[in-house]
């Protein structure tokens, strides 16, 4: 029987374990924290659970008056004031409970499939043996070691929060994103350092929960890696809701001063708050893994270099997830893990195609994207026509009091094949799916335009954008 050892139990690891076991391999998953990894225990599942509460708060605060909802005995003069609050301790207890439950469910699924789960830290021991096998050494919490023989090894060890030397988290006032779920009380004044996806999501969530938030961004705008039109909408929403967004401001240090935190910027300015959340990127977990000795090529960033079927430079060694530096998304990690197993075990395999990956920023409104981007088009990487339609024109959006957002689709001239899209809206993560189907299956704007949609619905805007692209295409051809 083929022996496979998977180091790391996150989405890349546990999805690979399920496939490997189902295809008849003897699979062992080595994990030190609990299956699901950071994605389930400290990242995606917890943060999106927190954001779910924040989303309800935002929806209520922003639209209850417009929709005619009366709370208790509010007088008209009191309508503008916040009428609901949040118990952060209760929210965080729910967050942790759901995360642990999800981890337990994953463990049950993996063991039920026939894989073995070992608690400990794994590392590669030297190069491939003459018979093609490899050794993985597992170190348990008590220091004891066990050596496993594997025909193939998958490394899926994820990443951990990057730290600034002069702003080290203390878990109480200066926090990284894994520590916020230990808070019992809502931060009164929260400084969020970093305006990427993680920083923007937490800044928006805590703003909605009731914190006064300052977002420190070293770039010209929030979400510098996202669609510029989408980022502009979100930044406008943040500012309109009272967030202090500090662009072109780089944080160099953070320190506690009594019950407060002072953050020093590179230009000498000092800002003060009750708490500070550091969201300045992630570092791959590759140190101490024995990679160099095993012949695994690692980039200067610490990420493992892989090809489109998850192979590393070392025979029989694969890698998946954040440790590879390819799209830090749970869905991509899971696909990389599955592809690795399909490839090694000789099953049919489709190499990873990043141009069909859907991603979402869980702010309010959400920002969902798929396929080629506006930057690709502006930079000449692909020739495409673009139509953007504001949600303000959508009847369902008007009914629900939705003012911010849009649908944007990119299509090839001539053929009308859809190559990408952006949705900025509540639940954009759900609305992006029809565009993703179009991108993945090379559908045309005509096919989308001619497909029935529910009236009224937000998805109707997707069909309307497709109709406008189709009309423009027909006009160009004539």
XYZ file of C-alpha atoms in Angstrom:
478
model
C 0.000 0.000 0.000
C 1.245 3.496 -0.864
C 2.265 5.406 2.264
C 1.577 9.138 2.407
C 2.506 11.476 5.234
C 0.906 14.910 5.373
C 2.543 17.522 7.595
C -0.101 20.055 8.585
C -3.841 19.646 9.052
C -5.223 22.810 7.471
C -7.404 22.839 4.327
C -4.520 21.692 2.122
C -3.675 18.863 4.499
C -7.056 17.487 5.487
C -8.502 17.697 1.961
C -5.461 15.824 0.675
C -5.923 13.222 3.416
C -9.524 12.614 2.361
C -8.531 12.132 -1.272
C -5.527 9.968 -0.464
C -7.540 7.681 1.807
C -10.387 7.433 -0.689
C -7.922 6.417 -3.391
C -6.596 3.579 -1.221
C -3.395 5.031 0.205
C -2.209 4.635 3.796
C -2.400 8.218 5.022
C -0.999 9.781 8.176
C -1.691 13.427 9.035
C 0.789 15.044 11.414
C -0.639 18.120 13.120
C 0.163 20.015 16.300
C -2.853 22.278 16.828
C -5.970 20.492 15.595
C -7.302 19.650 12.148
C -8.557 22.627 10.224
C -5.370 24.538 10.961
C -5.276 28.315 11.213
C -8.102 28.561 8.688
C -10.546 26.907 11.082
C -9.044 27.685 14.492
C -7.676 31.243 14.250
C -8.396 32.704 10.813
C -11.247 32.134 8.346
C -13.867 30.449 10.531
C -13.370 32.656 13.627
C -13.036 35.939 11.734
C -16.066 35.300 9.530
C -18.092 34.287 12.604
C -17.158 37.591 14.249
C -17.946 39.419 11.017
C -21.370 37.735 10.885
C -22.292 39.517 14.119
C -20.829 42.782 12.833
C -22.821 42.424 9.625
C -26.096 42.217 11.531
C -25.117 45.321 13.499
C -24.266 47.250 10.336
C -27.432 46.234 8.531
C -29.550 47.264 11.471
C -27.765 50.541 12.187
C -27.693 51.649 8.552
C -31.183 50.747 7.422
C -33.664 50.233 10.273
C -34.916 53.837 10.166
C -35.222 53.887 6.363
C -37.101 50.586 6.382
C -39.558 51.911 8.954
C -38.498 49.746 11.889
C -39.256 51.109 15.366
C -37.227 49.934 18.356
C -38.883 50.065 21.801
C -40.112 53.605 22.525
C -37.520 55.556 20.561
C -38.527 59.121 19.870
C -37.663 60.609 16.470
C -34.802 62.608 17.991
C -33.244 59.392 19.265
C -33.557 57.469 16.009
C -30.058 58.417 14.834
C -28.426 56.989 17.963
C -27.212 53.407 18.211
C -30.017 51.279 19.610
C -28.308 47.876 19.755
C -25.078 46.824 21.386
C -22.826 43.785 21.530
C -21.436 41.522 24.250
C -17.974 40.811 22.824
C -17.211 38.166 25.424
C -20.305 36.220 24.372
C -19.480 36.745 20.696
C -15.945 35.439 21.160
C -17.111 32.439 23.164
C -19.396 31.557 20.250
C -16.504 32.093 17.824
C -14.262 29.653 19.705
C -17.058 27.118 20.150
C -17.845 27.050 16.438
C -14.168 26.830 15.498
C -13.576 23.849 17.789
C -16.738 22.149 16.567
C -15.613 22.543 12.970
C -12.169 21.151 13.820
C -13.758 18.133 15.527
C -16.016 17.539 12.514
C -13.009 17.579 10.190
C -11.089 15.168 12.416
C -14.052 12.812 12.431
C -14.311 12.952 8.630
C -10.604 12.266 8.146
C -10.483 9.352 10.570
C -13.721 7.945 9.193
C -12.134 7.977 5.732
C -9.364 5.742 7.106
C -6.520 8.222 7.686
C -4.444 8.276 10.856
C -4.024 11.549 12.785
C -0.867 12.093 14.844
C -0.413 14.988 17.258
C 3.048 16.530 16.936
C 5.393 18.511 14.709
C 6.765 16.860 11.593
C 9.959 17.482 9.657
C 11.715 15.871 6.724
C 14.775 13.784 7.583
C 17.320 13.921 4.790
C 16.983 13.103 1.114
C 15.097 10.398 -0.709
C 16.232 6.830 -0.011
C 17.351 4.423 -2.736
C 13.911 2.813 -2.786
C 12.282 6.226 -3.319
C 10.892 6.532 0.196
C 11.376 9.402 2.608
C 11.537 9.694 6.375
C 9.421 12.097 8.402
C 10.315 12.644 12.040
C 7.402 13.529 14.328
C 8.146 15.266 17.613
C 5.372 15.016 20.208
C 4.602 17.654 22.826
C 6.583 15.693 25.448
C 9.681 15.654 23.224
C 9.486 12.015 22.156
C 10.147 11.308 18.491
C 8.791 8.808 15.985
C 10.015 8.208 12.461
C 7.522 7.566 9.654
C 8.359 6.095 6.257
C 6.535 7.670 3.325
C 6.375 7.171 -0.413
C 5.183 10.756 -0.702
C 5.081 13.730 1.658
C 2.786 16.736 1.480
C 3.840 19.859 3.376
C 0.851 21.999 4.356
C 2.104 23.836 7.425
C 0.508 27.216 6.686
C 1.749 30.559 7.977
C 1.773 32.711 11.101
C 1.325 36.462 11.701
C 4.244 38.666 10.712
C 5.561 40.861 13.513
C 7.276 44.241 13.622
C 10.210 44.133 16.092
C 9.141 47.364 17.796
C 5.465 46.400 17.941
C 5.414 42.893 19.372
C 1.965 41.642 20.457
C 1.369 41.137 24.171
C -2.037 39.495 23.790
C -3.767 42.169 25.869
C -3.472 45.595 24.254
C -1.253 44.929 21.243
C -2.731 41.997 19.340
C -2.319 39.900 16.243
C -5.342 38.390 14.503
C -5.079 35.102 16.404
C -5.402 36.867 19.784
C -8.478 39.058 19.315
C -10.820 36.221 20.285
C -9.553 36.349 23.871
C -11.012 39.833 24.410
C -13.955 40.009 26.827
C -14.733 43.667 26.251
C -15.038 45.672 23.064
C -12.003 47.894 22.402
C -13.084 51.497 22.875
C -10.485 52.888 20.460
C -8.886 50.353 18.127
C -5.895 51.117 15.916
C -5.590 48.638 13.039
C -2.166 48.605 11.398
C -2.332 47.239 7.864
C -4.982 47.835 5.199
C -4.806 44.537 3.337
C -7.625 42.011 3.472
C -7.141 41.061 7.126
C -6.788 44.647 8.320
C -9.780 45.874 6.324
C -12.004 43.018 7.494
C -11.240 43.526 11.173
C -11.370 47.321 10.936
C -14.822 47.160 9.379
C -16.036 44.524 11.829
C -14.963 46.354 14.979
C -16.287 49.635 13.609
C -19.674 47.925 13.186
C -19.498 46.401 16.677
C -19.039 49.855 18.184
C -15.297 50.555 18.429
C -13.826 53.844 17.256
C -11.386 52.605 14.632
C -8.284 54.143 13.107
C -6.955 52.239 10.084
C -3.272 52.850 9.357
C -2.404 52.194 5.710
C 1.075 52.511 4.255
C -0.400 52.676 0.738
C -2.485 55.252 -1.138
C -5.694 53.371 -0.433
C -7.153 50.480 1.491
C -6.976 47.030 -0.125
C -4.135 47.943 -2.523
C -4.234 44.461 -4.070
C -7.946 44.572 -4.938
C -9.960 46.137 -7.738
C -9.435 49.929 -7.485
C -13.132 50.748 -8.025
C -14.089 48.279 -5.282
C -11.455 49.613 -2.895
C -12.672 53.173 -3.488
C -16.244 52.182 -2.589
C -15.120 50.476 0.610
C -12.878 53.339 1.696
C -15.722 55.790 1.130
C -18.031 53.592 3.228
C -15.424 53.339 5.997
C -14.985 57.108 6.168
C -18.725 57.785 5.967
C -19.313 55.479 8.944
C -16.778 57.403 11.005
C -13.571 55.410 10.567
C -10.319 57.383 10.592
C -8.460 56.062 7.531
C -4.835 57.216 7.495
C -3.376 56.673 4.018
C 0.357 56.775 3.213
C 1.117 56.286 6.905
C 3.586 53.573 7.890
C 3.658 52.325 11.489
C 7.126 51.766 12.905
C 6.440 50.990 16.559
C 3.699 50.338 19.083
C 4.019 50.382 22.856
C 1.781 50.192 25.896
C 1.413 53.264 28.042
C -0.682 52.214 31.000
C -4.064 51.093 29.692
C -3.452 52.618 26.291
C -1.316 51.964 23.224
C 0.776 54.488 21.338
C 1.619 53.814 17.692
C 4.511 55.761 16.200
C 4.443 56.433 12.466
C 7.479 56.763 10.200
C 6.977 60.550 9.939
C 7.141 60.925 13.719
C 3.422 61.274 14.396
C 2.034 59.346 17.361
C -1.546 58.069 17.537
C -3.146 56.687 20.658
C -5.855 54.108 21.324
C -6.960 51.559 23.880
C -5.930 48.615 21.681
C -3.858 47.956 18.558
C -4.310 45.146 16.052
C -1.262 44.331 13.928
C -2.282 43.001 10.502
C 0.944 43.315 8.546
C 1.111 40.043 6.641
C 2.093 36.449 7.300
C 5.267 34.350 7.404
C 5.271 30.789 5.991
C 5.901 28.000 8.508
C 8.987 26.491 6.867
C 11.646 27.016 9.511
C 12.991 23.842 11.117
C 11.317 21.594 8.549
C 14.531 20.114 7.126
C 13.634 21.402 3.674
C 17.085 22.354 2.442
C 18.569 19.014 3.521
C 15.715 17.226 1.734
C 16.334 19.109 -1.503
C 13.237 21.305 -1.335
C 13.776 24.710 -2.939
C 12.581 27.614 -0.789
C 12.189 31.187 -2.061
C 13.784 34.198 -0.374
C 10.382 34.907 1.203
C 10.454 31.496 2.893
C 7.727 30.045 0.664
C 8.136 26.644 -0.957
C 8.414 26.716 -4.734
C 5.836 24.451 -6.414
C 4.532 23.746 -9.895
C 0.879 23.592 -10.971
C 0.439 20.030 -9.673
C 1.892 20.950 -6.250
C 5.301 19.299 -6.765
C 8.348 20.796 -5.077
C 11.905 20.491 -6.393
C 12.392 17.291 -4.341
C 11.017 14.015 -5.777
C 8.076 12.713 -3.804
C 7.598 15.946 -1.870
C 4.555 18.140 -2.514
C 3.356 21.365 -0.861
C 0.001 23.112 -0.539
C -1.544 26.188 1.020
C -0.106 29.372 2.494
C 3.310 27.766 2.775
C 3.563 28.002 -1.043
C 2.712 31.711 -1.274
C 0.062 31.076 -3.951
C -3.189 32.899 -3.153
C -3.659 32.686 0.622
C -7.135 31.200 0.316
C -8.526 28.068 1.969
C -10.126 27.050 -1.336
C -6.790 27.236 -3.154
C -5.001 25.325 -0.401
C -7.625 22.590 -0.541
C -7.350 22.356 -4.323
C -3.548 22.193 -4.156
C -3.768 19.362 -1.645
C -6.248 17.400 -3.727
C -4.219 17.943 -6.900
C -1.086 16.641 -5.149
C -2.832 13.397 -4.217
C -4.422 12.938 -7.637
C -1.026 13.445 -9.267
C 1.024 11.172 -7.039
C -1.549 8.368 -6.950
C -1.990 8.377 -10.727
C -5.560 9.630 -10.869
C -6.739 12.114 -13.501
C -5.597 15.606 -12.571
C -6.166 19.137 -13.823
C -3.278 21.513 -13.038
C -4.060 24.496 -10.837
C -5.572 27.393 -12.811
C -5.539 30.566 -10.754
C -7.615 32.448 -13.330
C -10.695 30.509 -12.235
C -10.266 31.192 -8.506
C -13.019 33.149 -6.773
C -12.011 35.238 -3.771
C -13.890 37.450 -1.351
C -13.108 40.214 1.114
C -15.585 39.900 3.993
C -16.070 43.585 4.642
C -19.428 45.373 4.458
C -20.046 45.603 1.576
C -18.194 42.464 0.524
C -15.829 42.492 -2.452
C -15.792 39.344 -4.602
C -13.584 38.776 -7.643
C -12.822 36.082 -10.180
C -10.614 35.750 -13.242
C -8.647 38.544 -14.874
C -8.558 41.885 -13.091
C -8.840 45.550 -13.974
C -5.067 45.780 -13.490
C -4.557 42.995 -16.054
C -6.635 44.923 -18.580
C -5.086 48.326 -17.838
C -1.617 46.775 -18.049
C -2.261 45.165 -21.448
C -2.104 41.609 -20.144
C -5.427 40.848 -21.830
C -7.732 42.741 -24.175
C -11.234 42.937 -22.720
C -14.296 45.139 -22.704
C -15.605 46.336 -19.342
C -19.047 47.337 -18.123
C -19.768 48.417 -14.540
C -23.308 48.853 -13.220
C -23.995 50.514 -9.823
C -26.354 48.616 -7.534
C -28.282 51.840 -6.960
C -30.142 51.029 -10.165
C -31.160 47.563 -8.962
C -34.771 47.342 -7.662
C -33.980 44.752 -4.980
C -31.113 46.915 -3.721
C -33.508 49.858 -3.428
C -35.970 47.733 -1.461
C -33.275 46.608 0.979
C -31.737 50.039 1.412
C -28.469 49.061 -0.309
C -26.707 52.158 -1.601
C -23.110 51.047 -2.124
C -21.751 48.560 -4.620
C -21.655 47.500 -8.227
C -21.315 44.616 -10.659
C -18.471 44.694 -13.172
C -17.767 42.103 -15.870
C -14.810 41.747 -18.245
C -15.408 40.091 -21.627
C -13.253 39.420 -24.659
C -13.974 41.581 -27.707
C -15.316 39.636 -30.660
C -16.195 36.396 -28.885
C -17.838 37.947 -25.825
C -16.306 35.249 -23.596
C -16.388 36.276 -19.931
C -12.862 36.403 -18.484
C -13.422 38.051 -15.111
C -15.658 40.036 -12.849
C -16.085 41.992 -9.632
C -19.105 42.239 -7.340
C -19.290 44.767 -4.512
C -22.407 44.098 -2.474
C -23.799 42.481 0.651
C -23.272 38.728 0.141
C -21.012 39.334 -2.865
C -19.431 35.975 -1.977
C -22.670 34.337 -3.119
C -23.268 36.579 -6.141
C -19.842 35.942 -7.687
C -20.645 32.284 -8.371
C -22.512 32.736 -11.685
C -19.638 34.860 -12.981
C -17.162 32.223 -11.785
C -19.142 29.556 -13.656
C -18.959 31.695 -16.781
C -15.192 32.191 -16.440
C -14.510 28.524 -15.724
C -16.642 27.290 -18.629
C -15.809 29.997 -21.203
C -19.392 31.196 -21.346
C -20.270 34.322 -23.311
C -22.112 37.451 -22.292
C -24.906 36.362 -24.643
C -25.393 33.159 -22.663
C -25.557 35.051 -19.375
C -27.845 37.710 -20.821
C -30.267 35.085 -22.146
C -30.509 33.201 -18.849
C -33.578 33.944 -16.731
C -33.038 35.712 -13.420
C -35.501 36.214 -10.570
C -37.191 39.609 -10.431
C -36.421 41.465 -8.294
C -32.967 40.160 -7.345
C -29.437 41.451 -6.952
C -28.318 38.800 -9.436
C -30.431 40.618 -12.014
C -27.621 43.171 -12.224
C -25.263 40.443 -13.478
C -27.596 39.714 -16.388
C -28.025 43.450 -17.039
C -24.248 43.984 -17.262
C -24.041 41.024 -19.659
C -26.779 42.558 -21.804
C -24.906 45.857 -21.960
C -21.715 44.052 -22.982
C -23.645 42.134 -25.621
C -25.188 45.339 -26.959
C -21.791 47.033 -27.095
C -20.335 44.000 -28.891
C -23.146 44.073 -31.465
C -22.674 47.813 -32.018
C -18.935 47.343 -32.573
C -19.553 44.532 -35.065
C -22.029 46.637 -37.051
